[in-house]
CSV table of C-alpha atoms and ligand atoms in Angstrom, one decimal:
chain,number,residue,atom,x,y,z
A,141,UNK,CA,10.5,1.7,-32.5
A,142,UNK,CA,11.9,-1.5,-33.8
A,143,UNK,CA,10.3,-4.2,-31.7
A,144,UNK,CA,11.0,-7.9,-31.7
A,145,UNK,CA,8.1,-10.1,-30.3
A,146,UNK,CA,9.3,-13.5,-29.1
A,147,UNK,CA,6.5,-16.1,-29.1
A,148,UNK,CA,4.6,-14.0,-31.7
A,149,UNK,CA,2.4,-17.0,-32.7
A,150,UNK,CA,1.0,-17.4,-29.2
A,151,UNK,CA,-2.2,-16.4,-27.4
A,152,UNK,CA,-0.6,-13.1,-26.2
A,153,UNK,CA,2.2,-12.7,-28.7
A,154,UNK,CA,0.1,-12.5,-31.8
A,155,UNK,CA,-2.4,-9.7,-30.6
A,156,UNK,CA,0.6,-7.8,-29.2
A,157,UNK,CA,2.4,-7.9,-32.5
A,158,UNK,CA,-0.7,-6.6,-34.3
A,159,UNK,CA,-1.3,-3.9,-31.8
A,160,UNK,CA,2.3,-2.6,-31.8
A,161,UNK,CA,2.4,-2.6,-35.6
A,162,UNK,CA,-1.0,-0.7,-35.7
A,163,UNK,CA,0.6,1.9,-33.4
A,164,UNK,CA,3.3,2.4,-36.1
A,165,UNK,CA,6.2,0.4,-34.7
A,166,UNK,CA,8.4,-1.7,-36.9
A,167,UNK,CA,7.5,-5.2,-35.7
A,168,UNK,CA,9.2,-8.6,-36.3
A,169,UNK,CA,8.2,-11.8,-34.5
A,170,UNK,CA,10.0,-15.1,-33.7
A,171,UNK,CA,8.2,-18.4,-33.0
A,172,UNK,CA,9.1,-22.0,-33.5
A,173,UNK,CA,5.5,-23.1,-33.6
A,174,UNK,CA,6.1,-25.4,-30.6
A,175,UNK,CA,2.8,-24.5,-29.0
A,176,UNK,CA,1.0,-25.9,-32.0
A,177,UNK,CA,3.1,-29.1,-31.7
A,178,UNK,CA,2.4,-29.5,-28.0
A,179,UNK,CA,-1.3,-29.9,-28.8
A,180,UNK,CA,-0.5,-33.1,-30.7
A,181,UNK,CA,0.6,-34.8,-27.5
A,182,UNK,CA,-3.0,-34.6,-26.2
A,183,UNK,CA,-5.1,-34.4,-29.4
A,184,UNK,CA,-6.0,-30.8,-28.3
A,185,UNK,CA,-6.4,-27.6,-30.2
A,186,UNK,CA,-7.5,-24.1,-29.8
A,187,UNK,CA,-11.3,-23.8,-29.4
A,188,UNK,CA,-11.3,-20.9,-31.8
A,189,UNK,CA,-9.7,-22.0,-35.1
A,190,UNK,CA,-6.5,-20.1,-35.8
A,191,UNK,CA,-4.9,-19.5,-39.1
A,192,UNK,CA,-1.1,-20.1,-39.6
A,193,UNK,CA,1.1,-17.3,-38.6
A,194,UNK,CA,1.9,-16.6,-42.3
A,195,UNK,CA,-1.8,-16.4,-43.1
A,196,UNK,CA,-2.5,-14.1,-40.2
A,197,UNK,CA,0.3,-11.8,-41.2
A,198,UNK,CA,-1.1,-11.7,-44.8
A,199,UNK,CA,-4.6,-10.9,-43.5
A,200,UNK,CA,-3.3,-8.3,-41.1
A,201,UNK,CA,-1.4,-6.6,-44.0
A,202,UNK,CA,-4.6,-6.6,-46.1
A,203,UNK,CA,-6.7,-5.2,-43.2
A,204,UNK,CA,-4.2,-2.6,-41.9
A,205,UNK,CA,-1.6,-2.0,-44.5
A,206,UNK,CA,1.0,-2.9,-41.9
A,207,UNK,CA,3.7,-5.5,-42.4
A,208,UNK,CA,4.9,-7.9,-39.7
A,209,UNK,CA,8.1,-9.9,-40.4
A,210,UNK,CA,8.1,-13.5,-39.2
A,211,UNK,CA,11.2,-15.6,-38.3
A,212,UNK,CA,10.4,-19.3,-37.6
A,213,UNK,CA,13.0,-20.8,-35.3
A,214,UNK,CA,13.9,-21.8,-31.8
A,215,UNK,CA,15.2,-19.4,-29.1
A,216,UNK,CA,17.3,-22.2,-27.7
A,217,UNK,CA,19.2,-22.3,-31.0
A,218,UNK,CA,21.7,-19.5,-30.8
A,219,UNK,CA,22.8,-20.0,-34.5
A,220,UNK,CA,19.2,-19.0,-35.4
A,221,UNK,CA,18.6,-16.3,-32.8
A,222,UNK,CA,21.9,-14.3,-33.1
A,223,UNK,CA,21.6,-13.3,-36.7
A,224,UNK,CA,18.0,-12.2,-36.3
A,225,UNK,CA,18.9,-9.9,-33.5
A,226,UNK,CA,22.1,-8.7,-35.2
A,227,UNK,CA,20.3,-7.8,-38.4
A,228,UNK,CA,17.0,-6.4,-37.0
A,229,UNK,CA,18.7,-4.4,-34.3
A,230,UNK,CA,15.6,-4.2,-32.1
A,231,UNK,CA,15.2,-1.3,-29.7
A,232,UNK,CA,12.9,-3.4,-27.6
A,233,UNK,CA,12.3,-7.1,-27.3
A,234,UNK,CA,9.0,-8.4,-25.8
A,235,UNK,CA,9.7,-11.9,-24.6
A,236,UNK,CA,6.6,-14.2,-24.5
A,237,UNK,CA,8.3,-17.2,-26.1
A,238,UNK,CA,8.3,-19.9,-23.4
A,239,UNK,CA,6.4,-23.1,-22.4
A,240,UNK,CA,3.8,-21.5,-20.2
A,241,UNK,CA,1.6,-24.3,-18.7
A,242,UNK,CA,2.2,-25.4,-15.1
A,243,UNK,CA,0.5,-28.8,-15.7
A,244,UNK,CA,2.6,-29.5,-18.8
A,245,UNK,CA,5.7,-29.0,-16.7
A,246,UNK,CA,4.5,-31.4,-14.1
A,247,UNK,CA,3.6,-34.4,-16.4
A,248,UNK,CA,6.9,-36.2,-15.7
A,249,UNK,CA,10.7,-35.7,-15.6
A,250,UNK,CA,11.0,-35.2,-19.4
A,251,UNK,CA,8.4,-32.4,-19.4
A,252,UNK,CA,9.9,-30.7,-16.4
A,253,UNK,CA,13.4,-30.8,-17.9
A,254,UNK,CA,12.1,-29.7,-21.3
A,255,UNK,CA,10.2,-26.8,-19.8
A,256,UNK,CA,13.2,-25.6,-17.8
A,257,UNK,CA,15.7,-26.0,-20.7
A,258,UNK,CA,13.4,-24.4,-23.2
A,259,UNK,CA,12.6,-21.4,-21.0
A,260,UNK,CA,15.9,-20.8,-19.2
A,261,UNK,CA,18.2,-21.5,-22.2
A,262,UNK,CA,16.0,-19.5,-24.6
A,263,UNK,CA,16.0,-16.5,-22.2
A,264,UNK,CA,19.7,-16.7,-21.6
A,265,UNK,CA,20.3,-16.8,-25.3
A,266,UNK,CA,18.2,-13.6,-25.6
A,267,UNK,CA,20.3,-11.9,-22.9
A,268,UNK,CA,23.6,-12.9,-24.6
A,269,UNK,CA,22.4,-11.7,-28.0
A,270,UNK,CA,21.3,-8.4,-26.5
A,271,UNK,CA,24.6,-7.9,-24.7
A,272,UNK,CA,26.6,-8.7,-27.9
A,273,UNK,CA,24.6,-6.9,-30.5
A,274,UNK,CA,22.0,-4.5,-29.0
A,275,UNK,CA,23.3,-3.4,-25.6
A,276,UNK,CA,20.8,-0.5,-25.4
A,277,UNK,CA,17.8,-2.6,-26.2
A,278,UNK,CA,15.0,-2.8,-23.6
A,279,UNK,CA,13.9,-6.3,-22.6
A,280,UNK,CA,10.3,-6.6,-21.7
A,281,UNK,CA,10.0,-10.1,-20.3
A,282,UNK,CA,6.9,-11.9,-19.3
A,283,UNK,CA,7.2,-13.4,-15.9
A,284,UNK,CA,4.4,-14.6,-13.6
A,285,UNK,CA,2.7,-13.6,-10.4
A,286,UNK,CA,3.2,-17.3,-9.5
A,287,UNK,CA,6.9,-16.6,-8.9
A,288,UNK,CA,5.9,-15.3,-5.5
A,289,UNK,CA,3.5,-18.2,-4.5
A,290,UNK,CA,1.1,-17.4,-1.7
A,291,UNK,CA,3.0,-16.0,1.3
A,292,UNK,CA,1.1,-15.0,4.4
A,293,UNK,CA,2.3,-11.3,4.0
A,294,UNK,CA,1.6,-8.7,1.3
A,295,UNK,CA,3.3,-9.3,-2.0
A,296,UNK,CA,5.4,-6.4,-3.2
A,297,UNK,CA,6.5,-5.6,-6.8
A,298,UNK,CA,9.7,-7.6,-7.1
A,299,UNK,CA,11.6,-6.3,-4.0
A,300,UNK,CA,11.0,-6.0,-0.3
A,301,UNK,CA,12.8,-3.9,2.3
A,302,UNK,CA,13.8,-6.0,5.3
A,303,UNK,CA,15.4,-5.1,8.6
A,304,UNK,CA,17.4,-8.0,10.0
A,305,UNK,CA,19.4,-7.9,13.1
A,306,UNK,CA,19.5,-4.1,13.0
A,307,UNK,CA,20.5,-3.8,9.4
A,308,UNK,CA,18.2,-2.9,6.5
A,309,UNK,CA,18.4,-3.8,2.8
A,310,UNK,CA,16.0,-3.9,-0.2
A,311,UNK,CA,16.2,-7.5,-1.6
A,312,UNK,CA,14.4,-9.6,-4.2
A,313,UNK,CA,11.0,-10.6,-2.8
A,314,UNK,CA,11.1,-14.3,-1.6
A,315,UNK,CA,10.0,-16.7,-4.3
A,316,UNK,CA,7.8,-19.8,-3.6
A,317,UNK,CA,6.6,-21.0,-7.0
A,318,UNK,CA,4.2,-23.9,-7.4
A,319,UNK,CA,5.4,-25.8,-10.4
A,320,UNK,CA,8.5,-26.5,-12.5
A,321,UNK,CA,7.1,-24.0,-15.0
A,322,UNK,CA,6.7,-21.3,-12.4
A,323,UNK,CA,10.2,-22.1,-11.1
A,324,UNK,CA,11.6,-21.6,-14.7
A,325,UNK,CA,10.3,-18.0,-14.5
A,326,UNK,CA,12.1,-17.5,-11.1
A,327,UNK,CA,15.3,-18.7,-12.7
A,328,UNK,CA,14.8,-16.4,-15.7
A,329,UNK,CA,14.3,-13.5,-13.3
A,330,UNK,CA,17.6,-14.2,-11.5
A,331,UNK,CA,19.4,-14.4,-14.8
A,332,UNK,CA,17.9,-11.2,-16.1
A,333,UNK,CA,18.7,-9.3,-12.9
A,334,UNK,CA,22.3,-10.6,-12.9
A,335,UNK,CA,22.8,-9.5,-16.6
A,336,UNK,CA,21.4,-6.0,-15.9
A,337,UNK,CA,24.0,-5.8,-13.1
A,338,UNK,CA,27.0,-7.1,-15.0
A,339,UNK,CA,26.4,-5.9,-18.6
A,340,UNK,CA,24.2,-2.8,-18.0
A,341,UNK,CA,21.2,-4.3,-19.9
A,342,UNK,CA,17.8,-2.6,-19.3
A,343,UNK,CA,14.9,-4.9,-18.4
A,344,UNK,CA,11.3,-4.9,-17.2
A,345,UNK,CA,10.1,-8.2,-15.7
A,346,UNK,CA,6.3,-8.2,-16.0
A,347,UNK,CA,5.0,-10.6,-13.3
A,348,UNK,CA,1.7,-11.3,-14.9
A,349,UNK,CA,-1.4,-12.9,-13.4
A,350,UNK,CA,-3.8,-15.2,-15.2
A,351,UNK,CA,-5.1,-13.7,-18.5
A,352,UNK,CA,-8.7,-14.1,-19.8
A,353,UNK,CA,-10.6,-13.0,-22.9
A,354,UNK,CA,-10.5,-13.3,-26.6
A,355,UNK,CA,-11.0,-10.0,-28.3
A,356,UNK,CA,-8.7,-7.1,-28.9
A,357,UNK,CA,-9.2,-4.0,-31.1
A,358,UNK,CA,-7.3,-5.6,-33.9
A,359,UNK,CA,-8.6,-9.2,-33.6
A,360,UNK,CA,-12.2,-8.1,-34.0
A,361,UNK,CA,-11.5,-6.7,-37.5
A,362,UNK,CA,-11.4,-10.1,-39.1
A,363,UNK,CA,-12.2,-13.6,-37.9
A,364,UNK,CA,-9.0,-14.8,-39.5
A,365,UNK,CA,-7.0,-12.7,-37.1
A,366,UNK,CA,-8.2,-14.6,-34.1
A,367,UNK,CA,-5.7,-15.8,-31.4
A,368,UNK,CA,-5.7,-19.2,-29.8
A,369,UNK,CA,-8.1,-20.0,-26.9
A,370,UNK,CA,-7.2,-23.0,-24.8
A,371,UNK,CA,-9.6,-24.8,-22.6
A,372,UNK,CA,-8.0,-28.3,-22.1
A,373,UNK,CA,-6.8,-29.5,-18.7
A,374,UNK,CA,-3.2,-28.8,-19.5
A,375,UNK,CA,-3.0,-25.5,-21.3
A,376,UNK,CA,-6.4,-23.9,-20.5
A,377,UNK,CA,-6.4,-21.2,-17.8
A,378,UNK,CA,-9.1,-21.2,-15.2
A,379,UNK,CA,-11.6,-18.6,-16.3
A,380,UNK,CA,-11.4,-19.5,-20.0
A,381,UNK,CA,-11.9,-23.1,-19.0
A,382,UNK,CA,-15.0,-22.3,-16.8
A,383,UNK,CA,-16.6,-20.5,-19.7
A,384,UNK,CA,-16.2,-23.4,-22.0
A,385,UNK,CA,-17.4,-25.8,-19.4
A,386,UNK,CA,-20.5,-23.7,-18.9
A,387,UNK,CA,-21.3,-23.8,-22.6
A,388,UNK,CA,-20.6,-27.6,-22.8
A,389,UNK,CA,-23.0,-28.2,-19.9
A,390,UNK,CA,-20.3,-29.7,-17.8
A,391,UNK,CA,-19.8,-28.9,-14.1
A,392,UNK,CA,-17.2,-26.2,-13.5
A,393,UNK,CA,-13.9,-27.9,-12.4
A,394,UNK,CA,-13.1,-26.1,-9.1
A,395,UNK,CA,-10.0,-27.7,-7.7
A,396,UNK,CA,-10.4,-28.5,-4.0
A,397,UNK,CA,-12.0,-25.8,-1.9
A,398,UNK,CA,-11.6,-23.1,-4.5
A,399,UNK,CA,-10.1,-20.6,-2.1
A,400,UNK,CA,-7.0,-20.3,-4.3
A,401,UNK,CA,-6.7,-16.6,-5.0
A,402,UNK,CA,-4.7,-15.2,-7.9
A,403,UNK,CA,-4.3,-11.9,-9.8
A,404,UNK,CA,-6.2,-11.7,-13.1
A,405,UNK,CA,-6.4,-9.4,-16.1
A,406,UNK,CA,-8.1,-9.0,-19.5
A,407,UNK,CA,-6.0,-9.8,-22.6
A,408,UNK,CA,-6.5,-6.1,-23.7
A,409,UNK,CA,-4.7,-5.0,-20.5
A,410,UNK,CA,-1.8,-7.4,-21.2
A,411,UNK,CA,-1.3,-5.5,-24.4
A,412,UNK,CA,-1.7,-2.1,-22.7
A,413,UNK,CA,0.8,-3.0,-19.9
A,414,UNK,CA,3.4,-4.2,-22.4
A,415,UNK,CA,3.0,-1.0,-24.4
A,416,UNK,CA,3.3,1.2,-21.2
A,417,UNK,CA,6.6,-0.7,-20.3
A,418,UNK,CA,7.9,-0.1,-23.9
A,419,UNK,CA,7.1,3.6,-23.9
A,420,UNK,CA,8.6,4.1,-20.4
A,421,UNK,CA,11.8,2.0,-20.7
A,422,UNK,CA,14.0,0.9,-17.8
A,423,UNK,CA,17.2,2.8,-17.3
A,424,UNK,CA,20.5,1.3,-18.5
A,425,UNK,CA,21.5,-1.4,-16.0
A,426,UNK,CA,18.1,-1.2,-14.3
A,427,UNK,CA,16.2,-4.4,-13.6
A,428,UNK,CA,12.6,-3.5,-12.5
A,429,UNK,CA,9.6,-5.6,-11.8
A,430,UNK,CA,5.9,-4.7,-12.4
A,431,UNK,CA,3.1,-6.8,-11.1
A,432,UNK,CA,0.8,-7.1,-14.0
A,433,UNK,CA,-2.8,-7.9,-13.0
A,434,UNK,CA,-5.8,-5.7,-12.4
A,435,UNK,CA,-8.0,-7.7,-9.9
A,436,UNK,CA,-7.7,-10.6,-7.5
A,437,UNK,CA,-10.3,-13.4,-7.4
A,438,UNK,CA,-10.6,-16.8,-5.8
A,439,UNK,CA,-11.3,-19.7,-8.1
A,440,UNK,CA,-14.7,-20.1,-6.4
A,441,UNK,CA,-15.5,-16.3,-7.0
A,442,UNK,CA,-14.9,-16.9,-10.7
A,443,UNK,CA,-17.0,-20.1,-10.8
A,444,UNK,CA,-19.9,-18.2,-9.1
A,445,UNK,CA,-19.6,-15.3,-11.6
A,446,UNK,CA,-19.7,-17.7,-14.5
A,447,UNK,CA,-22.7,-19.5,-12.9
A,448,UNK,CA,-24.6,-16.2,-12.6
A,449,UNK,CA,-23.9,-15.0,-16.2
A,450,UNK,CA,-24.7,-18.5,-17.5
A,451,UNK,CA,-28.3,-18.0,-16.1
A,452,UNK,CA,-28.8,-15.1,-18.5
A,453,UNK,CA,-27.8,-17.5,-21.4
A,454,UNK,CA,-30.3,-20.1,-20.2
A,455,UNK,CA,-27.4,-22.3,-19.1
A,456,UNK,CA,-27.8,-24.4,-15.9
A,457,UNK,CA,-24.2,-24.1,-14.6
A,458,UNK,CA,-23.2,-26.4,-11.7
A,459,UNK,CA,-19.9,-26.4,-9.7
A,460,UNK,CA,-17.9,-29.5,-8.9
A,461,UNK,CA,-15.2,-29.3,-6.2
A,462,UNK,CA,-12.8,-31.9,-7.7
A,463,UNK,CA,-9.9,-33.4,-5.6
A,464,UNK,CA,-7.1,-30.9,-6.3
A,465,UNK,CA,-4.6,-32.3,-8.8
A,466,UNK,CA,-2.1,-29.7,-7.7
A,467,UNK,CA,-0.2,-29.1,-4.5
A,468,UNK,CA,-1.2,-25.6,-3.5
A,469,UNK,CA,-2.9,-23.8,-0.6
A,470,UNK,CA,-6.7,-23.8,-1.0
A,471,UNK,CA,-7.4,-21.1,1.6
A,472,UNK,CA,-4.9,-18.4,2.2
A,473,UNK,CA,-4.0,-14.7,2.6
A,474,UNK,CA,-3.4,-12.9,-0.7
A,475,UNK,CA,-2.8,-9.2,-1.2
A,476,UNK,CA,-0.4,-8.2,-4.0
A,477,UNK,CA,0.7,-4.7,-4.9
A,478,UNK,CA,0.1,-3.6,-8.5
A,479,UNK,CA,0.6,0.1,-8.5
A,480,UNK,CA,3.6,0.6,-10.9
A,481,UNK,CA,1.6,0.1,-14.1
A,482,UNK,CA,-1.4,2.0,-12.8
A,483,UNK,CA,1.0,4.9,-12.0
A,484,UNK,CA,2.2,4.7,-15.7
A,485,UNK,CA,-1.4,5.3,-16.8
A,486,UNK,CA,-3.0,1.8,-17.1
A,487,UNK,CA,-6.8,2.0,-17.3
A,488,UNK,CA,-7.9,-1.5,-16.5
A,489,UNK,CA,-10.8,-3.3,-18.1
A,490,UNK,CA,-12.4,-4.9,-15.0
A,491,UNK,CA,-14.1,-8.3,-15.2
A,492,UNK,CA,-17.8,-7.7,-15.5
A,493,UNK,CA,-20.9,-9.4,-16.9
A,494,UNK,CA,-20.5,-7.8,-20.3
A,495,UNK,CA,-17.0,-9.2,-20.8
A,496,UNK,CA,-18.1,-12.7,-19.6
A,497,UNK,CA,-21.1,-12.5,-22.0
A,498,UNK,CA,-18.9,-11.6,-24.9
A,499,UNK,CA,-16.5,-14.5,-24.3
A,500,UNK,CA,-19.5,-16.8,-23.8
A,501,UNK,CA,-20.8,-15.8,-27.2
A,502,UNK,CA,-17.5,-16.6,-28.9
A,503,UNK,CA,-17.4,-20.0,-27.1
A,504,UNK,CA,-21.0,-20.7,-28.2
A,505,UNK,CA,-20.1,-19.9,-31.8
A,506,UNK,CA,-17.4,-22.6,-31.6
A,507,UNK,CA,-19.4,-24.9,-29.3
A,508,UNK,CA,-19.2,-27.8,-31.8
A,509,UNK,CA,-15.4,-27.8,-31.5
A,510,UNK,CA,-15.4,-28.6,-27.7
A,511,UNK,CA,-13.8,-31.9,-27.0
A,512,UNK,CA,-15.3,-33.0,-23.6
A,513,UNK,CA,-12.5,-35.6,-23.1
A,514,UNK,CA,-10.0,-32.8,-22.8
A,515,UNK,CA,-11.7,-30.9,-20.0
A,516,UNK,CA,-11.0,-32.9,-16.8
A,517,UNK,CA,-7.5,-32.3,-15.4
A,518,UNK,CA,-5.1,-35.1,-16.4
A,519,UNK,CA,-1.9,-34.1,-14.6
A,520,UNK,CA,-1.4,-34.7,-10.9
A,521,UNK,CA,1.4,-32.9,-9.1
A,522,UNK,CA,1.9,-35.9,-6.8
A,523,UNK,CA,2.4,-38.4,-9.6
A,524,UNK,CA,5.0,-36.5,-11.6
A,525,UNK,CA,7.5,-39.0,-10.2
A,526,UNK,CA,7.6,-42.7,-10.9
A,527,UNK,CA,6.1,-42.3,-14.4
A,528,UNK,CA,6.9,-45.4,-16.6
A,529,UNK,CA,10.0,-44.6,-18.7
A,530,UNK,CA,9.5,-44.8,-22.4
A,531,UNK,CA,11.1,-47.9,-24.1
A,532,UNK,CA,13.4,-45.7,-26.1
A,533,UNK,CA,14.3,-42.2,-24.6
A,534,UNK,CA,13.3,-39.7,-27.3
A,535,UNK,CA,13.5,-35.9,-26.7
A,536,UNK,CA,10.2,-34.0,-26.7
A,537,UNK,CA,11.4,-32.2,-29.8
A,538,UNK,CA,11.8,-35.6,-31.6
A,539,UNK,CA,8.4,-36.7,-30.4
A,540,UNK,CA,6.8,-33.5,-31.6
A,541,UNK,CA,8.5,-33.6,-35.0
A,542,UNK,CA,7.1,-37.1,-35.4
A,543,UNK,CA,3.6,-35.9,-34.5
A,544,UNK,CA,3.5,-33.1,-37.1
B,721,NAD,P1,1.5,-19.4,-25.7
B,721,NAD,O1,1.9,-20.8,-25.4
B,721,NAD,O2,0.2,-19.2,-26.3
B,721,NAD,O3,2.6,-18.6,-26.5
B,721,NAD,C1,4.0,-18.8,-26.4
B,721,NAD,C2,4.6,-18.9,-27.7
B,721,NAD,O4,6.0,-19.0,-27.6
B,721,NAD,C3,4.1,-20.1,-28.5
B,721,NAD,O5,3.6,-19.7,-29.8
B,721,NAD,C4,5.3,-21.0,-28.7
B,721,NAD,O6,5.3,-21.7,-29.9
B,721,NAD,C5,6.4,-20.0,-28.5
B,721,NAD,N1,7.6,-20.6,-28.0
B,721,NAD,C6,7.8,-21.4,-26.9
B,721,NAD,N2,9.1,-21.8,-26.8
B,721,NAD,C7,9.8,-21.2,-27.8
B,721,NAD,C8,11.1,-21.3,-28.2
B,721,NAD,N3,12.0,-22.1,-27.6
B,721,NAD,N4,11.5,-20.7,-29.4
B,721,NAD,C9,10.6,-20.0,-30.1
B,721,NAD,N5,9.2,-19.9,-29.7
B,721,NAD,C10,8.9,-20.5,-28.6
B,721,NAD,O7,1.5,-18.6,-24.3
B,721,NAD,P2,0.8,-17.2,-23.9
B,721,NAD,O8,-0.4,-17.5,-23.1
B,721,NAD,O9,0.7,-16.3,-25.0
B,721,NAD,O10,1.9,-16.7,-22.8
B,721,NAD,C11,3.0,-15.9,-23.3
B,721,NAD,C12,3.9,-15.6,-22.1
B,721,NAD,O11,3.2,-14.9,-21.1
B,721,NAD,C13,4.5,-16.8,-21.5
B,721,NAD,O12,5.9,-16.6,-21.2
B,721,NAD,C14,3.8,-17.0,-20.2
B,721,NAD,O13,4.6,-17.6,-19.3
B,721,NAD,C15,3.4,-15.6,-19.9
B,721,NAD,N6,2.1,-15.5,-19.1
B,721,NAD,C16,1.0,-16.0,-19.6
B,721,NAD,C17,-0.2,-15.9,-18.9
B,721,NAD,C18,-1.5,-16.4,-19.4
B,721,NAD,O14,-2.5,-16.5,-18.7
B,721,NAD,N7,-1.6,-16.8,-20.7
B,721,NAD,C19,-0.2,-15.4,-17.6
B,721,NAD,C20,1.0,-14.9,-17.1
B,721,NAD,C21,2.2,-15.0,-17.8
B,722,USQ,N1,-7.9,-24.1,-11.3
B,722,USQ,C1,-9.0,-24.7,-11.0
B,722,USQ,N2,-9.7,-25.3,-11.9
B,722,USQ,C2,-9.3,-25.4,-13.2
B,722,USQ,C3,-8.1,-24.8,-13.6
B,722,USQ,C4,-7.4,-24.2,-12.6
B,722,USQ,O1,-9.5,-24.6,-9.8
B,722,USQ,O2,-10.0,-26.0,-14.0
B,722,USQ,C5,-7.1,-23.4,-10.3
B,722,USQ,C6,-5.6,-23.9,-10.2
B,722,USQ,O3,-5.6,-25.0,-9.3
B,722,USQ,C7,-4.9,-22.6,-9.7
B,722,USQ,C8,-5.7,-21.5,-10.4
B,722,USQ,O4,-7.0,-22.1,-10.8
B,722,USQ,O5,-5.1,-22.5,-8.3
B,722,USQ,C9,-5.0,-20.9,-11.6
B,722,USQ,O6,-4.8,-22.0,-12.5
B,722,USQ,P1,-4.5,-21.7,-14.0
B,722,USQ,O7,-4.4,-23.0,-14.7
B,722,USQ,O8,-5.6,-20.7,-14.5
B,722,USQ,O9,-3.2,-20.8,-14.0
B,722,USQ,P2,-1.7,-21.2,-13.7
B,722,USQ,O10,-1.5,-22.7,-13.7
B,722,USQ,O11,-1.3,-20.5,-12.5
B,722,USQ,O12,-1.0,-20.6,-15.0
B,722,USQ,C10,-1.5,-19.5,-15.8
B,722,USQ,C11,-0.7,-19.5,-17.1
B,722,USQ,C12,0.7,-19.2,-16.7
B,722,USQ,C13,0.9,-18.0,-15.9
B,722,USQ,C14,0.0,-18.0,-14.6
B,722,USQ,C15,-0.1,-16.7,-13.9
B,722,USQ,O13,-0.8,-20.7,-17.7
B,722,USQ,O14,1.5,-19.1,-17.9
B,722,USQ,O15,2.2,-17.8,-15.5
B,722,USQ,O16,-1.4,-18.3,-15.0
B,722,USQ,S1,-0.1,-16.9,-12.1
B,722,USQ,O17,-1.3,-17.8,-11.8
B,722,USQ,O18,-0.3,-15.6,-11.6
B,722,USQ,O19,1.1,-17.6,-11.8
């Protein structure tokens, strides 16, 4: 299959591109390297050093004999995107290429606007290019479990059947996202569903939970193939952050009570789910939603697991319940369905001590790179308004170009 991976330089996009090319697919990737530039705003970087996309592609070719084609450009720029899609004629597009951090989107107005423009316009451009040039292509779009929020009823996979005043219909599941980033994914979902309806596009929206882990079958073949590993207070996700904090000897940063419960999955299962969606495409005109996670944990559950495993490493791990910088429920009902991918054959890698130990070992290898100043949360949901305006209004793109 000819597969175009959008966001192919990112945490998930790069290992996905390698795995799909290993499986014999013809793979091209698009990325504008924005994720690397966003690090310059905070003086952050991936804990695990990562080579440039071009170097990783060259190493992958030497290791596997497989060639991945890279296109460096911005999805929001249709003059860049359209010819790539027109010429490559993808049979499937895996779309990871968005700004994905909730805290980044809550810094201030500029970051909120940037996140929504980047994500929604990029996604809309992809939909137009598909309709114009590859109408049979299957879009596999990464959405998020956070689109649903934390309702006091079971979460279904995208749709819910409701009887109201004696009439029954199956409708999109209500969305109550918790950040401008998560909202951008809701807006994407609506646009995709609409385009499936009006143009007959086929699409799978993967509502993914929080991903953890560092190793995939392909990555472990050469240290230069490693994917990024974020631990800072803006881009780091919770379990990856706790593992770094444990090694750094810093208390685990549980926000508030720690009863926040989310769906989680191993990075290897992200790749497996995407492959299952690709091999079992949506019908023409079909918009379907799979909830992509394998287990549910509360933040406190995770902190306690890291504390236990830390003991085996001789680490004295402590937990600090910080005032929650986010506006979210800290104790709530949470029960989400995730049967569609299991029905397609997903065999999950469940979180266990062996996995935690293997990530801890990688973190220990790069312990010297940990910047402790980046660990505490720096973005508060309540103070995203009334931020001092810059003297001269520059766009984030201009600021990032300046930082490079
Ligand atoms: P990432 O930030 O590491 O990778 C995203 C990549 O997209 C980056 O390399 C970035 O440069 C690129 N990109 C962003 N905007 C672009 C644009 N306009 N044009 C071209 N390239 C652009 O993120 P990730 O962790 O790999 O996540 C990938 C996707 O999966 C995201 O859409 C995210 O919302 C979703 N997701 C991630 C997680 C997680 O825990 N990491 C969980 C659920 C969903
Ligand atoms: N949390 C802590 N301490 C920390 C970091 C986070 O208690 O040090 C808490 C948060 O308050 C939140 C939960 O852990 O309740 C998850 O936070 P996170 O930063 O790990 O994940 P989130 O902001 O939800 O975003 C991540 C990815 C995003 C993806 C989402 C899936 O960055 O791209 O969409 O996970 S989901 O959570 O299902 O929406």
